[in-house]
Coordinates of C-alpha atoms in Angstrom, one line a residue:
X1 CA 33.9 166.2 44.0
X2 CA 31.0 165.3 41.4
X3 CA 28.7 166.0 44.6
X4 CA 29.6 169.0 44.8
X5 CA 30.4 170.1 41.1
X6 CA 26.5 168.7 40.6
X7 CA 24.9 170.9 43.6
X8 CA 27.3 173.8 42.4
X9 CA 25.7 173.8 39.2
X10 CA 22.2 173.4 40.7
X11 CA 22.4 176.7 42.8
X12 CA 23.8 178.8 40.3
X13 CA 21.1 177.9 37.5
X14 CA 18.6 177.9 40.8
X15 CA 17.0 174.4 39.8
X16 CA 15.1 174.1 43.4
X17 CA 14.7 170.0 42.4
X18 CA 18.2 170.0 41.4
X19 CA 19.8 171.8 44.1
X20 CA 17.6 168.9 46.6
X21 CA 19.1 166.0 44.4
X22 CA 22.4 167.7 45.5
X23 CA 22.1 168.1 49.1
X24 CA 21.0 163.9 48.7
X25 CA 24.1 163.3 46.8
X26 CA 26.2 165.3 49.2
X27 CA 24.9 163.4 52.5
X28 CA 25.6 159.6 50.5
X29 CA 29.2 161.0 49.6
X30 CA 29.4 161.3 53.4
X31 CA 27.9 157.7 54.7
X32 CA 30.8 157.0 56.4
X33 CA 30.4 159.8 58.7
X34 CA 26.7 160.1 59.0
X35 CA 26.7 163.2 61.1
X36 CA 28.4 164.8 58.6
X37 CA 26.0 163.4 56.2
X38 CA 22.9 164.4 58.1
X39 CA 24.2 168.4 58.1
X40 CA 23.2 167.4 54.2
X41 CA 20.1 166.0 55.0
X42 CA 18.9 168.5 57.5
X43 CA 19.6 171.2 55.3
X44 CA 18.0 169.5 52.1
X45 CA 14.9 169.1 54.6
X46 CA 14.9 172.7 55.4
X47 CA 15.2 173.7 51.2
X48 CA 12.5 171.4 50.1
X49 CA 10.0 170.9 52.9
X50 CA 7.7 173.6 51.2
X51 CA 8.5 172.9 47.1
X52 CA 6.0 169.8 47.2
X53 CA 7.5 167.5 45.5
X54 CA 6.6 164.0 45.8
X55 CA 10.6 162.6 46.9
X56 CA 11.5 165.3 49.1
X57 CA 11.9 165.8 51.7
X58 CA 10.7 162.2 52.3
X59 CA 13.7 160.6 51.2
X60 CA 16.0 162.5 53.4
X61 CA 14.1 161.3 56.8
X62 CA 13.9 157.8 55.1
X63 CA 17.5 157.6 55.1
X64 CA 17.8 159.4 58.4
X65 CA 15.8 156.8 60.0
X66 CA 17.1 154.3 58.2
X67 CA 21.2 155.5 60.0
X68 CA 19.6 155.9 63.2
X69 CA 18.0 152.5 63.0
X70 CA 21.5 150.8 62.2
X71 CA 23.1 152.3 64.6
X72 CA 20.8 151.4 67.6
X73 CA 19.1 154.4 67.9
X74 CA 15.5 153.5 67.7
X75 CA 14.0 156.3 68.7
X76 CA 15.4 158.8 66.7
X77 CA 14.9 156.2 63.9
X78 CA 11.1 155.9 64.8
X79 CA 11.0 159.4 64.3
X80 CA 12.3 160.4 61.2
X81 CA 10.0 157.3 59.7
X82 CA 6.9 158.2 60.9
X83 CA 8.4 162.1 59.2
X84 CA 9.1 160.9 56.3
X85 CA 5.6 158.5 56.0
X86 CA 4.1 162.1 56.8
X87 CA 5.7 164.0 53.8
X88 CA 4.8 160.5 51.1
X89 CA 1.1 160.8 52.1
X90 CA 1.2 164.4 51.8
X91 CA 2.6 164.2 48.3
X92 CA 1.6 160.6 47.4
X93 CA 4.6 158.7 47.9
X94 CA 3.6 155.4 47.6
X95 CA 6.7 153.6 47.7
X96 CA 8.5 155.8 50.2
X97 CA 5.0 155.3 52.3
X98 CA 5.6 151.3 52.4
X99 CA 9.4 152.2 52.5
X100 CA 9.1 153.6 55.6
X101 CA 6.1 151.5 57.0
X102 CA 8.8 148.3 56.1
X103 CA 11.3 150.0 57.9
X104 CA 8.9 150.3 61.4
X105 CA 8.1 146.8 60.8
X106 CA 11.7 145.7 61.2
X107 CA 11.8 148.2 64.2
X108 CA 8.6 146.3 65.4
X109 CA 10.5 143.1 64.9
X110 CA 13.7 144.1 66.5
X111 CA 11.3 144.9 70.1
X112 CA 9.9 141.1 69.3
X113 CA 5.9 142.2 68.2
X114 CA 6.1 139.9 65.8
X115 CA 2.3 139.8 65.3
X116 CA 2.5 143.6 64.9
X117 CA 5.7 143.4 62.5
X118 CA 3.8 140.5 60.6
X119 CA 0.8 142.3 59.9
X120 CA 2.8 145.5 58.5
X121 CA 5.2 143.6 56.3
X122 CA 1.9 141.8 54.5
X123 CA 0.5 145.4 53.8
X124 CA 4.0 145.9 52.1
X125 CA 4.5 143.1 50.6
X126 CA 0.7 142.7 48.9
X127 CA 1.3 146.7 47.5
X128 CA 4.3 145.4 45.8
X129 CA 2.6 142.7 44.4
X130 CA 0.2 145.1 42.8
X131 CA 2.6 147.2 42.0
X132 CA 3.3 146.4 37.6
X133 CA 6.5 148.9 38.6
X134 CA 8.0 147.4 42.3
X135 CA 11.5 147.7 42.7
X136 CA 13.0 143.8 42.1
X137 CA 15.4 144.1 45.5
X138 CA 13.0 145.6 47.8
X139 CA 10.6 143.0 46.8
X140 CA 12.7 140.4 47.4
X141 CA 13.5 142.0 50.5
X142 CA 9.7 141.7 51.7
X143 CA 10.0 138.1 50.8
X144 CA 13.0 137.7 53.1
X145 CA 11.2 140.3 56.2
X146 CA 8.4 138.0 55.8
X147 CA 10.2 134.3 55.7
X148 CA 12.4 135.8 58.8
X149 CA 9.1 136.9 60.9
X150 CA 7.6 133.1 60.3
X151 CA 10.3 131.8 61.4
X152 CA 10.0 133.3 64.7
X153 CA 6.1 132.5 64.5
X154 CA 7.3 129.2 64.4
X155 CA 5.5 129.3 61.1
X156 CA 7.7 127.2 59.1
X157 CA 5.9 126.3 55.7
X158 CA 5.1 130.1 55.3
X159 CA 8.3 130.8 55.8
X160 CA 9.8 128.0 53.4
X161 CA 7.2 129.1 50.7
X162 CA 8.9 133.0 51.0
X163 CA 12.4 132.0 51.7
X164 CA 12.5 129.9 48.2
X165 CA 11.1 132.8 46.2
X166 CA 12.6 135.5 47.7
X167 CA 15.9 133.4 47.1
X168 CA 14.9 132.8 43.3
X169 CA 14.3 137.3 42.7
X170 CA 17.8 137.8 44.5
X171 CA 19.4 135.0 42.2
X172 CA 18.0 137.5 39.4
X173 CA 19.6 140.2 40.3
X174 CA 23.5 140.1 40.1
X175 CA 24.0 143.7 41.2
X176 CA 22.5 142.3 44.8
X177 CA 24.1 138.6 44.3
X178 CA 25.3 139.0 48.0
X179 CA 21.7 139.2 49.1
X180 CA 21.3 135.7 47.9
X181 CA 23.1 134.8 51.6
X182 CA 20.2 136.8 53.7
X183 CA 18.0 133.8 52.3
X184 CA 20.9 130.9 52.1
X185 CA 21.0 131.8 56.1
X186 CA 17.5 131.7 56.9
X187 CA 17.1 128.6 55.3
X188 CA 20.2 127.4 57.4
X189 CA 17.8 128.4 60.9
X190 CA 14.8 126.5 58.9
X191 CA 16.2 123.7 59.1
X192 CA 17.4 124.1 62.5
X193 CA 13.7 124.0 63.4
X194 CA 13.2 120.8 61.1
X195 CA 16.1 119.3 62.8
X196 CA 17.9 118.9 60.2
X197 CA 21.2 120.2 62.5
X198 CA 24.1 119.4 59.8
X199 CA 22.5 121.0 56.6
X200 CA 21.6 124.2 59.1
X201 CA 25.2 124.5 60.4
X202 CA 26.4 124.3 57.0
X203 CA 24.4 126.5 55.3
X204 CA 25.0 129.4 58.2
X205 CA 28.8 128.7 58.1
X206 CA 28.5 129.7 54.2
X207 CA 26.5 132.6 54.3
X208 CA 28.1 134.3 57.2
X209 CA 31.6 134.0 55.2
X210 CA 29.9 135.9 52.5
X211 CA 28.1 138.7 54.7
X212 CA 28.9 141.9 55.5
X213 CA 30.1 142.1 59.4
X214 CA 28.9 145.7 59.9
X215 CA 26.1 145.9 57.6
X216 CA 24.2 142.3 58.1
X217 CA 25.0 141.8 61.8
X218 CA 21.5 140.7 63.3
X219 CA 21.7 138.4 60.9
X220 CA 25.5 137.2 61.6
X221 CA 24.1 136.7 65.0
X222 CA 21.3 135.5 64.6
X223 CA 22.8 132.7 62.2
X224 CA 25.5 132.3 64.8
X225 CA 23.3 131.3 67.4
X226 CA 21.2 129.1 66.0
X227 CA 24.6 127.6 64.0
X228 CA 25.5 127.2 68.1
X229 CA 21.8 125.9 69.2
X230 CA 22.4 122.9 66.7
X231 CA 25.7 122.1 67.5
X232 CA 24.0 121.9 71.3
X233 CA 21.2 119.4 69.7
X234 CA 24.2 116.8 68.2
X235 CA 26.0 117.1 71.9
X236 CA 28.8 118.6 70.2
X237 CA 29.2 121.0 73.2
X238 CA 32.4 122.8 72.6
X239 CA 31.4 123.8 68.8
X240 CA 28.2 125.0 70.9
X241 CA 29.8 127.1 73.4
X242 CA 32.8 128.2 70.2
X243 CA 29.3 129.6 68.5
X244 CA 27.8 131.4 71.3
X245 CA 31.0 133.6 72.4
X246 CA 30.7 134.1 68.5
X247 CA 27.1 136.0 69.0
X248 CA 28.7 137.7 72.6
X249 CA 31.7 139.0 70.1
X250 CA 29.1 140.4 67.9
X251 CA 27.1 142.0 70.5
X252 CA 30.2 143.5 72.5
X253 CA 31.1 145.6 68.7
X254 CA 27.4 146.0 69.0
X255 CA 25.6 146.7 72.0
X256 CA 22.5 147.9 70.5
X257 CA 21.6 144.7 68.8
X258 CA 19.6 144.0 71.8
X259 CA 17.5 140.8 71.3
X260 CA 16.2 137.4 73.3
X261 CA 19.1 135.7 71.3
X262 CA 21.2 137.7 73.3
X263 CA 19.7 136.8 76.9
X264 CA 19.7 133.5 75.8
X265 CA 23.3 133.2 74.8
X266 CA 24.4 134.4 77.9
X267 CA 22.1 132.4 80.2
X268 CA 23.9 129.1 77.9
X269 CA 27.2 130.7 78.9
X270 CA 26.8 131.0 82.0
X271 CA 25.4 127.8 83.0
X272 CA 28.2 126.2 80.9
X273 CA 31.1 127.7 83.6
X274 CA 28.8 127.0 86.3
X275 CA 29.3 123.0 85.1
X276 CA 32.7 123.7 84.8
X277 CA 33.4 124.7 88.0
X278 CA 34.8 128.6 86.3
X279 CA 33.4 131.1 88.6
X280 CA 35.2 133.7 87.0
X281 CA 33.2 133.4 83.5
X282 CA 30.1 132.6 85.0
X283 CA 30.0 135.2 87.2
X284 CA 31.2 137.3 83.8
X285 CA 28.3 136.4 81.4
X286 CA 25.8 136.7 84.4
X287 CA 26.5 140.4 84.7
X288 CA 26.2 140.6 81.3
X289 CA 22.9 139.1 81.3
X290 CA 21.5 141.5 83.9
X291 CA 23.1 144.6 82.2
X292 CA 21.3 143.8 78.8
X293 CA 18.3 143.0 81.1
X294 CA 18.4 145.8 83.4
X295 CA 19.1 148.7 80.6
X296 CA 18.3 147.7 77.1
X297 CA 15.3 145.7 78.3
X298 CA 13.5 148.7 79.8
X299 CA 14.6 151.3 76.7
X300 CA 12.8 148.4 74.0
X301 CA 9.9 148.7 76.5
X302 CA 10.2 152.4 76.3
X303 CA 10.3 152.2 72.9
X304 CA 7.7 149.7 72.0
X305 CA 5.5 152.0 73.8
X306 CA 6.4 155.1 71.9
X307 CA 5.8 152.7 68.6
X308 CA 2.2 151.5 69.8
X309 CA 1.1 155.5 70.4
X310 CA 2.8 157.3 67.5
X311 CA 2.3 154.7 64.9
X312 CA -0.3 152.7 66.1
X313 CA -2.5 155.4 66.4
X314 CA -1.3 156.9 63.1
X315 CA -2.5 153.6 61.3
X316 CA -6.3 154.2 63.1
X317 CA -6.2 157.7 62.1
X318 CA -5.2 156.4 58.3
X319 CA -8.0 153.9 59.1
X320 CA -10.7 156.7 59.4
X321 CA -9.3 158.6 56.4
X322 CA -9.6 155.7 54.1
X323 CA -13.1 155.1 55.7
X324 CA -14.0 159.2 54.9
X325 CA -12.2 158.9 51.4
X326 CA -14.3 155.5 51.1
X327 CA -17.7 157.2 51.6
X328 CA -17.1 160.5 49.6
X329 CA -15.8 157.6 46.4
X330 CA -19.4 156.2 47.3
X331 CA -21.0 159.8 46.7
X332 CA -18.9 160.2 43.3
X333 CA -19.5 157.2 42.0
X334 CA -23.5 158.2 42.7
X335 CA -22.5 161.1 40.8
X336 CA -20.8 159.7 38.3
X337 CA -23.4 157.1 37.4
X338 CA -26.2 159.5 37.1
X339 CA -23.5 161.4 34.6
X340 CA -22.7 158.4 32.6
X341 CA -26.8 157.6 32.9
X342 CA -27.5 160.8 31.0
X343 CA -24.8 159.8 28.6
X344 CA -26.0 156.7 27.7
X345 CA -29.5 157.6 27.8
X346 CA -28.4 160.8 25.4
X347 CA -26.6 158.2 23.2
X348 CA -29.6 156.0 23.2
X349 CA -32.0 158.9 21.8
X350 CA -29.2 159.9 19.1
X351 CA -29.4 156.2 18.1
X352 CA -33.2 155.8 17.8
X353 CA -33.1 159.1 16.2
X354 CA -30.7 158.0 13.9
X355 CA -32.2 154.8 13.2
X356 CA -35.5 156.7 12.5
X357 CA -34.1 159.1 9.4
X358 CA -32.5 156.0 8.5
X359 CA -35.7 154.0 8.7
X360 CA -37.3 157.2 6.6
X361 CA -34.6 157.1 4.1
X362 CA -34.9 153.9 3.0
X363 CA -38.5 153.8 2.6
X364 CA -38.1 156.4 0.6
X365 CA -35.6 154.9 -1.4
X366 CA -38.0 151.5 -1.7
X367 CA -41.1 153.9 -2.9
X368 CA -38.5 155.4 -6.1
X369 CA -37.3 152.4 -6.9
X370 CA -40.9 150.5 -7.0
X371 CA -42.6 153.0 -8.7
X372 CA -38.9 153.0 -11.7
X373 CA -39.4 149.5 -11.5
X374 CA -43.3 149.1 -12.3
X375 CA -43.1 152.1 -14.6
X376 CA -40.1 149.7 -16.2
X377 CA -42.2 146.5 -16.7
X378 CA -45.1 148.3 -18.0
X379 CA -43.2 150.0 -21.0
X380 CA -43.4 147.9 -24.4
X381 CA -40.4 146.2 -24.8
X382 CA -38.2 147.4 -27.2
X383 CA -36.3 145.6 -30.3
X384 CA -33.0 145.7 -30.6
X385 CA -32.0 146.5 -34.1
X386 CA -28.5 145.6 -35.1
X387 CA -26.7 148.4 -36.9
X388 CA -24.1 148.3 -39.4
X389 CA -21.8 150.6 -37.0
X390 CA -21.9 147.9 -34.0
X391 CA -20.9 144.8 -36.5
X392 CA -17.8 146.9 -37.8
X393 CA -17.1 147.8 -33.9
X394 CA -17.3 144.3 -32.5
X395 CA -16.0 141.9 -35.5
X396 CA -18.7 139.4 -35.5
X397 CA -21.1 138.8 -38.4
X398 CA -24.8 140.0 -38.5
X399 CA -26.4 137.2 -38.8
X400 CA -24.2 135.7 -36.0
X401 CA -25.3 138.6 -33.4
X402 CA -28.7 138.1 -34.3
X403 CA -28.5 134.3 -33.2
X404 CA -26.8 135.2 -30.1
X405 CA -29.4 137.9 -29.3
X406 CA -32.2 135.4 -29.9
X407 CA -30.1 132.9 -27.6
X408 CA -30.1 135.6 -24.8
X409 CA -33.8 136.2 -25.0
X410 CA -35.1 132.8 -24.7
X411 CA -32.2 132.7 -21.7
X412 CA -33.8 135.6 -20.2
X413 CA -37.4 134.5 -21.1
X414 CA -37.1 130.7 -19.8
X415 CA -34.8 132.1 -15.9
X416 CA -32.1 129.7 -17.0
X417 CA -30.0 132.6 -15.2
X418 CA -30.9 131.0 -12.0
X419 CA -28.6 128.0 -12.3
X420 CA -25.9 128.5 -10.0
X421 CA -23.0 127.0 -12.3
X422 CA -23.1 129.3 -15.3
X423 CA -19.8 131.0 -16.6
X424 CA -19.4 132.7 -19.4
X425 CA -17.8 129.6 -21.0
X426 CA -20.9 127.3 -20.5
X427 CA -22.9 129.7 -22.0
X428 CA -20.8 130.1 -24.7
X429 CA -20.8 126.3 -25.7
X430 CA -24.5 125.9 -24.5
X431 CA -25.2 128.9 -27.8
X432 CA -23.2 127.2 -29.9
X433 CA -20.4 130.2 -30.0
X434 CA -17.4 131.3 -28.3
X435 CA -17.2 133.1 -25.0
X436 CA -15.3 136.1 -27.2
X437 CA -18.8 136.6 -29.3
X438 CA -21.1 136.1 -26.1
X439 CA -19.0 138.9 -24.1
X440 CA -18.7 141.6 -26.9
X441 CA -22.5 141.0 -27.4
X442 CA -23.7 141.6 -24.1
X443 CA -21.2 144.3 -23.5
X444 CA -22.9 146.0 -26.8
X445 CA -26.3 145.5 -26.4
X446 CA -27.0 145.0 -22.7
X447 CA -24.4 147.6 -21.9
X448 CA -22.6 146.0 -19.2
X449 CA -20.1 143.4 -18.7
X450 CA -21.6 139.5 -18.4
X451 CA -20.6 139.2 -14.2
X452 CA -23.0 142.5 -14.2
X453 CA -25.7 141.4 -16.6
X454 CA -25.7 137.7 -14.7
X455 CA -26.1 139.4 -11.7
X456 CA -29.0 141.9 -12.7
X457 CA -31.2 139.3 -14.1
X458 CA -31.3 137.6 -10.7
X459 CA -31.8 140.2 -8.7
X460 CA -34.7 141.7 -11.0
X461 CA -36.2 137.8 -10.2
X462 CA -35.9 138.0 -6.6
X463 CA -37.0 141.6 -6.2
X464 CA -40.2 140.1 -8.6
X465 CA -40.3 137.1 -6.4
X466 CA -39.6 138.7 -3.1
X467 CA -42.8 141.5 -4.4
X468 CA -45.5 138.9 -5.7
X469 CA -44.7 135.1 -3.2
X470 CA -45.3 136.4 0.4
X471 CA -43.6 132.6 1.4
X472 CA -40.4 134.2 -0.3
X473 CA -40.2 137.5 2.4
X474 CA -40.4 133.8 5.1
X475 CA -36.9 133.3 3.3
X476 CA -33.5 133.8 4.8
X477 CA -31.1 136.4 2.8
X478 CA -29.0 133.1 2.0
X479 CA -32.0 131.0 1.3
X480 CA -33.0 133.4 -1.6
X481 CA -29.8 134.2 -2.8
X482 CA -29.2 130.2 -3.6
X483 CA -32.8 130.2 -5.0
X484 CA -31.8 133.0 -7.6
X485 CA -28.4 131.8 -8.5
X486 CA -26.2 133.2 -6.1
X487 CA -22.8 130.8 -4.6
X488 CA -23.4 133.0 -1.1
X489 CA -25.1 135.5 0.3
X490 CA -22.5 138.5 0.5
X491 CA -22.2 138.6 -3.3
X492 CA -26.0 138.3 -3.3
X493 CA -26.5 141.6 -0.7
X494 CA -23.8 143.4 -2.9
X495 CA -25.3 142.7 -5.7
X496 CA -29.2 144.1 -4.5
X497 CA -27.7 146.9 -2.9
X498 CA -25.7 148.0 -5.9
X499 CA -29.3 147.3 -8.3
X500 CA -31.2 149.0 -5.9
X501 CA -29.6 151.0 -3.4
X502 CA -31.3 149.1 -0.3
X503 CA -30.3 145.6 1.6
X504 CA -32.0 142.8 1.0
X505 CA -33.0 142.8 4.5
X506 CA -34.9 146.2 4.4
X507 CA -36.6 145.7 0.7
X508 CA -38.2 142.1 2.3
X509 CA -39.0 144.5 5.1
X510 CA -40.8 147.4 2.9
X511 CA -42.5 144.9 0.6
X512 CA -44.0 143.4 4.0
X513 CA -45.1 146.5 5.0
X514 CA -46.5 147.7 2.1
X515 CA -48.5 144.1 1.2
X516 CA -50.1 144.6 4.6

């Protein structure tokens, strides 16, 4: 009902995207009857094959392929991947691309290529890795493809190493908790192989009472047999035999599971009534035997070929492609760097341009203040004449300024200013005042506050130092500004700059320049 009431709406406000999304909705409303379901698919294929969209019609042959698959029919599952892979690379897909590449694997897997099936669940499994946005279950469904494939290899650490983190992402995900069994079984036929027959049988008798009969069946059987292959290795023979008509019940519901597991259980059946003297059942699993040999042996082989010239050859063809797309990245990244070579190399001439004027400026701005500052020191020195005004504005008496003035000029006079511990409290006591008389005195008559006038009368002795003693332009900014009074450079640098509207740096530089 909401399938349909969300398509309805789709068509009639003529939303193309929309109207896909319901023809998907519409075919998993169906799932049980998946001919039903693919009338949906097939005509959401047909509607979006031309919109270009970077989903569909991808995902409808994905899940097409992914039915066909299940229900034994490989090559019509083949098909619809290698269509679908198709669609993602022409609208880059990524995910539904190593989606559907997965999905072949498994195919590649079910015809036993397990070198083949290895080599593509690796390529999926390293893009997820990379891939800051994977989906959490079908990563942790690469870890399981992969810990099942090295199984089979025989490759047992690898498959450990996969099977414990691919069981520690499932335990993450509670919506999937069921697909915690996929990796509680495979550890089950681990330890098969590591003969460790009691902890395997255990662990396979828990996870297949917690799997799905229709939807996990390789794996039922597949954990059934090798549940039966260890009861064989503890001589526990009629446990054996109860497991192996267990994986010949699984296969009768479904004869498309086609696998060596199969042959194998058979071929133990067989021989079992042959020791029992039961013609009847042997002569029974033995035609089964053949008929899975005879039939579903040649259509894998029939299929595996199909596989190794459709998407084999696909993967070459992607090979050469990546190799083109490879070369012509090599020719834009030529172009590139020549672009971002004239940009730097444009940057570059701004800067020394820049640097230039700047240069420019401040000599200019060193010639001004010189020639202020000479024209400064050679004008006569004037008096400073107290007047009545100022002692009415300030509070302090006449004869008191005067002492204070006199104080200040044999301060001046005699670079006491260059100790590096005066406050305006010392000072005070070192005149015999208070720090009140001292400040209102030098904010009156030197017209600026003491910080400021402190300050000045250093920097006026470096800039004279720094103009006349060529070993002080040897000096470090932080060596001079200790040597004038300074507690640190910075306060030193401010200071200059704010006197004289250059650096330090660049006034030691100028008065180089200009000595030379």
């Amino acid at each position: 009902m909401y399938a349909k009431t969300f398509y309805t709406k789709a068509f009639q406000k003529k939303d193309s995207l929309q109207i896909a999304k319901g023809y998907e909705l519409l075919g998993f409303a169906h799932k049980k009857d998946y001919l039903k379901s693919f009338t949906y698919y097939d005509k959401g294929i047909e509607f979006s094959k031309n919109l270009g969209d970077n989903y569909y019609p991808a995902i409808f042959y994905t899940y097409k392929g992914v039915v066909y698959s299940g229900d034994g029919k490989y090559e019509k599952g083949l098909e619809n991947h290698l269509k679908a892979i198709e669609y993602a690379e022409k609208n880059y897909n990524e995910v539904l691309i190593y989606a559907n590449k997965h999905n072949i694997g498994i195919l590649k897997m079910h015809l036993e290529l397990y070198d083949e099936a290895l080599q593509i669940f690796k390529e999926c499994y390293l893009h997820e890795l990379n891939d800051p946005n994977r989906d959490q279950y079908d990563f942790s469904f690469s870890h399981y493809s992969l810990a099942d494939i090295y199984v089979k290899k025989n490759q047992l650490d690898s498959a450990k190493k996969f099977n414990k983190k691919g069981y520690e992402l499932a335990l993450k995900n509670p919506l999937r908790e069921y697909f915690k069994y996929y990796f509680i079984a495979n550890d089950g036929i681990i330890d098969f192989y590591d003969k460790n027959y009691e902890k395997s049988i255990q662990k396979i008798q828990i996870s297949i009472n917690s799997l799905d009969g229709e939807r996990d069946k390789l794996l039922i059987s597949n954990g059934l047999f090798h549940a039966a292959k260890a009861y064989d290795s503890l001589d526990q023979e009629k446990n054996a035999i109860h497991y192996y008509k267990k994986v010949d019940s699984v296969f009768t519901k479904n004869p498309h599971i086609v696998s060596s597991i199969i042959i194998d259980t058979y071929k133990r059946l067989y021989t079992y009534y042959r020791s029992q003297n039961d013609p009847k059942n042997e002569a029974l699993y033995i035609e089964k035997a053949l008929d899975i040999f005879d039939v579903s042996k040649k259509n894998f082989r029939n299929l595996s070929s199909k596989i190794t010239k459709t998407f084999d050859r696909r993967s070459l063809l992607q090979k050469q492609q990546e190799l083109n797309k490879a070369l012509n990245q090599k020719d834009k990244s030529y172009s590139l760097l020549m672009r971002i070579s004239f940009i730097i190399l444009c940057i570059f001439i701004i800067v020394l341009i820049s640097f230039y004027i700047k240069q420019k400026q401040i000599k200019k701005r060193f010639q001004e203040f010189v020639q202020q500052h000479e024209q400064a020191i050679k004008l006569p020195k004037e008096t400073i004449s107290i007047a009545k005004e100022d002692v009415t504005k300030i509070g302090i008496a006449e004869d008191i300024i005067d002492q204070i003035l006199a104080t200040l000029e044999d301060f001046e006079v005699k670079k006491r200013f260059i100790r590096p511990d005066i406050t305006l409290p010392s000072l005070s006591k070192g005149f015999k005042t208070n720090s009140a008389y001292l400040s209102k005195v030098v904010n009156t008559y030197k017209g600026k506050k003491f910080a400021e006038y402190l300050n000045d009368l250093r920097v006026e002795y470096a800039i004279e130092q720094i103009r006349t003693d060529k070993n002080y332009r040897l000096y470090t900014i932080k060596a001079i500004a200790l040597e004038v009074g300074f507690n640190n450079s910075q306060s030193f640098a401010r200071a200059f700059k704010r006197k004289t509207g250059i650096k330090p740096s660049d006034f030691i530089k100028q008065s180089e320049s200009t000595a030379m």
